[in-house]
mmCIF file of C-alpha atoms in Angstrom:
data_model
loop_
_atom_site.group_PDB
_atom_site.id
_atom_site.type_symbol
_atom_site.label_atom_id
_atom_site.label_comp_id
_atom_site.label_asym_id
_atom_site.label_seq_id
_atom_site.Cartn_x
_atom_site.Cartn_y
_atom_site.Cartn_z
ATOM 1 C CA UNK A 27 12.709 -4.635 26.475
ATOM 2 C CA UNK A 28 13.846 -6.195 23.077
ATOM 3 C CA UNK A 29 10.328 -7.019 22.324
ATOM 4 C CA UNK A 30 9.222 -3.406 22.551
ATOM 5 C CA UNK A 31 11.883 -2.298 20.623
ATOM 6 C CA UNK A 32 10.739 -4.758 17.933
ATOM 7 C CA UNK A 33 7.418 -3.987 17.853
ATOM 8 C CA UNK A 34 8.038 -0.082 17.466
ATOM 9 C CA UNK A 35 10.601 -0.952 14.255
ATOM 10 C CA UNK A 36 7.348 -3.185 13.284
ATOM 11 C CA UNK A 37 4.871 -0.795 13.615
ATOM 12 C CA UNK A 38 7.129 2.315 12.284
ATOM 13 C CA UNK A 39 7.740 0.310 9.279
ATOM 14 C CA UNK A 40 4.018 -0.509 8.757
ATOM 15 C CA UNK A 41 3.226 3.148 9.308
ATOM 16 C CA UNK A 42 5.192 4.335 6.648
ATOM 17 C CA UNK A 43 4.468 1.372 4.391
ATOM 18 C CA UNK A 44 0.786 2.606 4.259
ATOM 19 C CA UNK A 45 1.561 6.167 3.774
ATOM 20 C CA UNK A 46 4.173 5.370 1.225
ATOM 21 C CA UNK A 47 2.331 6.134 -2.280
ATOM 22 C CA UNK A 48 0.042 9.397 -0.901
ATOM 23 C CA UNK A 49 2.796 11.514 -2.414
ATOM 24 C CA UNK A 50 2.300 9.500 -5.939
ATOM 25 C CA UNK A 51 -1.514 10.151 -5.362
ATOM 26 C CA UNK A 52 -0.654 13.707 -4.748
ATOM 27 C CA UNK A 53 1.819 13.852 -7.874
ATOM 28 C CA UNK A 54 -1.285 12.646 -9.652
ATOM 29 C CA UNK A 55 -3.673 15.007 -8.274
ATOM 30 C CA UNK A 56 -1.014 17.661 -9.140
ATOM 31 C CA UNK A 57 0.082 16.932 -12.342
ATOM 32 C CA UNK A 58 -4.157 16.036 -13.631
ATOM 33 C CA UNK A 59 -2.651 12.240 -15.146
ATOM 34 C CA UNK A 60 -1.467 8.851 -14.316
ATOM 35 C CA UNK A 61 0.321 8.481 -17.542
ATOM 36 C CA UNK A 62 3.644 8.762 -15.686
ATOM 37 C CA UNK A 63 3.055 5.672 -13.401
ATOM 38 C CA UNK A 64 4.147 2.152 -13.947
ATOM 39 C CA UNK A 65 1.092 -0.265 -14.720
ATOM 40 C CA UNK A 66 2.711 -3.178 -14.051
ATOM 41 C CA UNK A 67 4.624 -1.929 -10.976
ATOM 42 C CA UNK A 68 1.345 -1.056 -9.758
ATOM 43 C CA UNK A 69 -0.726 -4.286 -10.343
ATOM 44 C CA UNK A 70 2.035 -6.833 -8.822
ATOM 45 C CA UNK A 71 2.530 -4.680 -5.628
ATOM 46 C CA UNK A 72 -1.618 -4.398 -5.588
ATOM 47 C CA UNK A 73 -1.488 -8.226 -5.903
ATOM 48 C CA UNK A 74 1.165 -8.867 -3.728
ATOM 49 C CA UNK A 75 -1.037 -6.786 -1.093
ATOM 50 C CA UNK A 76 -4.125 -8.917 -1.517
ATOM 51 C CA UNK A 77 -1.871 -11.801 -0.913
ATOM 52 C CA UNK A 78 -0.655 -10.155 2.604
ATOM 53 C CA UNK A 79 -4.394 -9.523 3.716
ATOM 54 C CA UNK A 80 -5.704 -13.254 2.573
ATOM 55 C CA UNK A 81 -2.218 -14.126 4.696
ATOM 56 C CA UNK A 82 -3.025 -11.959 7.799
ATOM 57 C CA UNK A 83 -6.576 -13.014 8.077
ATOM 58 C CA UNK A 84 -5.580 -16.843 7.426
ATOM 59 C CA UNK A 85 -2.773 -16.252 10.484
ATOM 60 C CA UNK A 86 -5.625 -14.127 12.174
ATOM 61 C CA UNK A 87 -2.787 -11.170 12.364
ATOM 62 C CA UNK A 88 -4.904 -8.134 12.442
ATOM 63 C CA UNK A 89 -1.525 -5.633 12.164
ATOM 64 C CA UNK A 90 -0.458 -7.260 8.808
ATOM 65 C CA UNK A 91 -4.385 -7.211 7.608
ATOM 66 C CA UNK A 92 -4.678 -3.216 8.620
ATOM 67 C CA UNK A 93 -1.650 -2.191 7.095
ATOM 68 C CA UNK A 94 -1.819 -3.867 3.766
ATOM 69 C CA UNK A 95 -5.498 -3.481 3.386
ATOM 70 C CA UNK A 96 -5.217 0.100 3.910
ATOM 71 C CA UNK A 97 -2.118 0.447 1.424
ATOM 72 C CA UNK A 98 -4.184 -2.054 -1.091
ATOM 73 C CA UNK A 99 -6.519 0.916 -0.897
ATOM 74 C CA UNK A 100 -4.154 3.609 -2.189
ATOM 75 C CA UNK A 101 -2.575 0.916 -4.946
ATOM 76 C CA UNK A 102 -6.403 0.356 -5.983
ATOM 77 C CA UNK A 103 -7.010 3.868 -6.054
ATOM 78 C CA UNK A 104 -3.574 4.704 -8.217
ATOM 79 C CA UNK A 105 -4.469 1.519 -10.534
ATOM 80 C CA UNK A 106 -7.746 3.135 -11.404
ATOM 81 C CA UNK A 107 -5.934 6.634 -11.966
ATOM 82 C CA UNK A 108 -3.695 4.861 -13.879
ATOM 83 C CA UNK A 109 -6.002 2.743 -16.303
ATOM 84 C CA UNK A 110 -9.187 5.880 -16.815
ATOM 85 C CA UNK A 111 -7.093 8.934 -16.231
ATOM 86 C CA UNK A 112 -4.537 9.488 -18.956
#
């Protein structure tokens, strides 16, 4: 029973990990500019994300590959908002 319980808290934390930064994407959307976003905020936690995927596939851990590829998605996504869309 433990182990389920873990594995929910796991995969709820994931979950909202990866949906995290839509709102910023949103604000972005909303507001026409990026200029309000932290660069280098942006970059390390992109890194740190491609770090997490190279990890999960090296550990052949699909559930840490899934989560931070998608969510290295949205940081990619913001990054490029935040370097051509001022």
């Amino acid at each position: 029973m433990g182990e389920n319980k873990d594995l929910f808290i796991g995969y709820t934390a994931a979950f909202i990990t990866m949906i995290a930064f839509i709102p910023t994407l949103y604000d972005i959307y909303k507001k026409g500019s990026a200029k309000h976003i932290s660069l280098p905020t942006t970059a390390l936690y992109l890194i740190s994300l491609i770090l997490w995927v190279i990890h999960g596939l090296r550990i052949d851990d699909w559930p840490i590959v899934i989560q931070c590829g998608f969510s290295g998605v949205i940081q990619l996504i913001i990054l490029l908002l935040i370097l051509f869309k001022k």
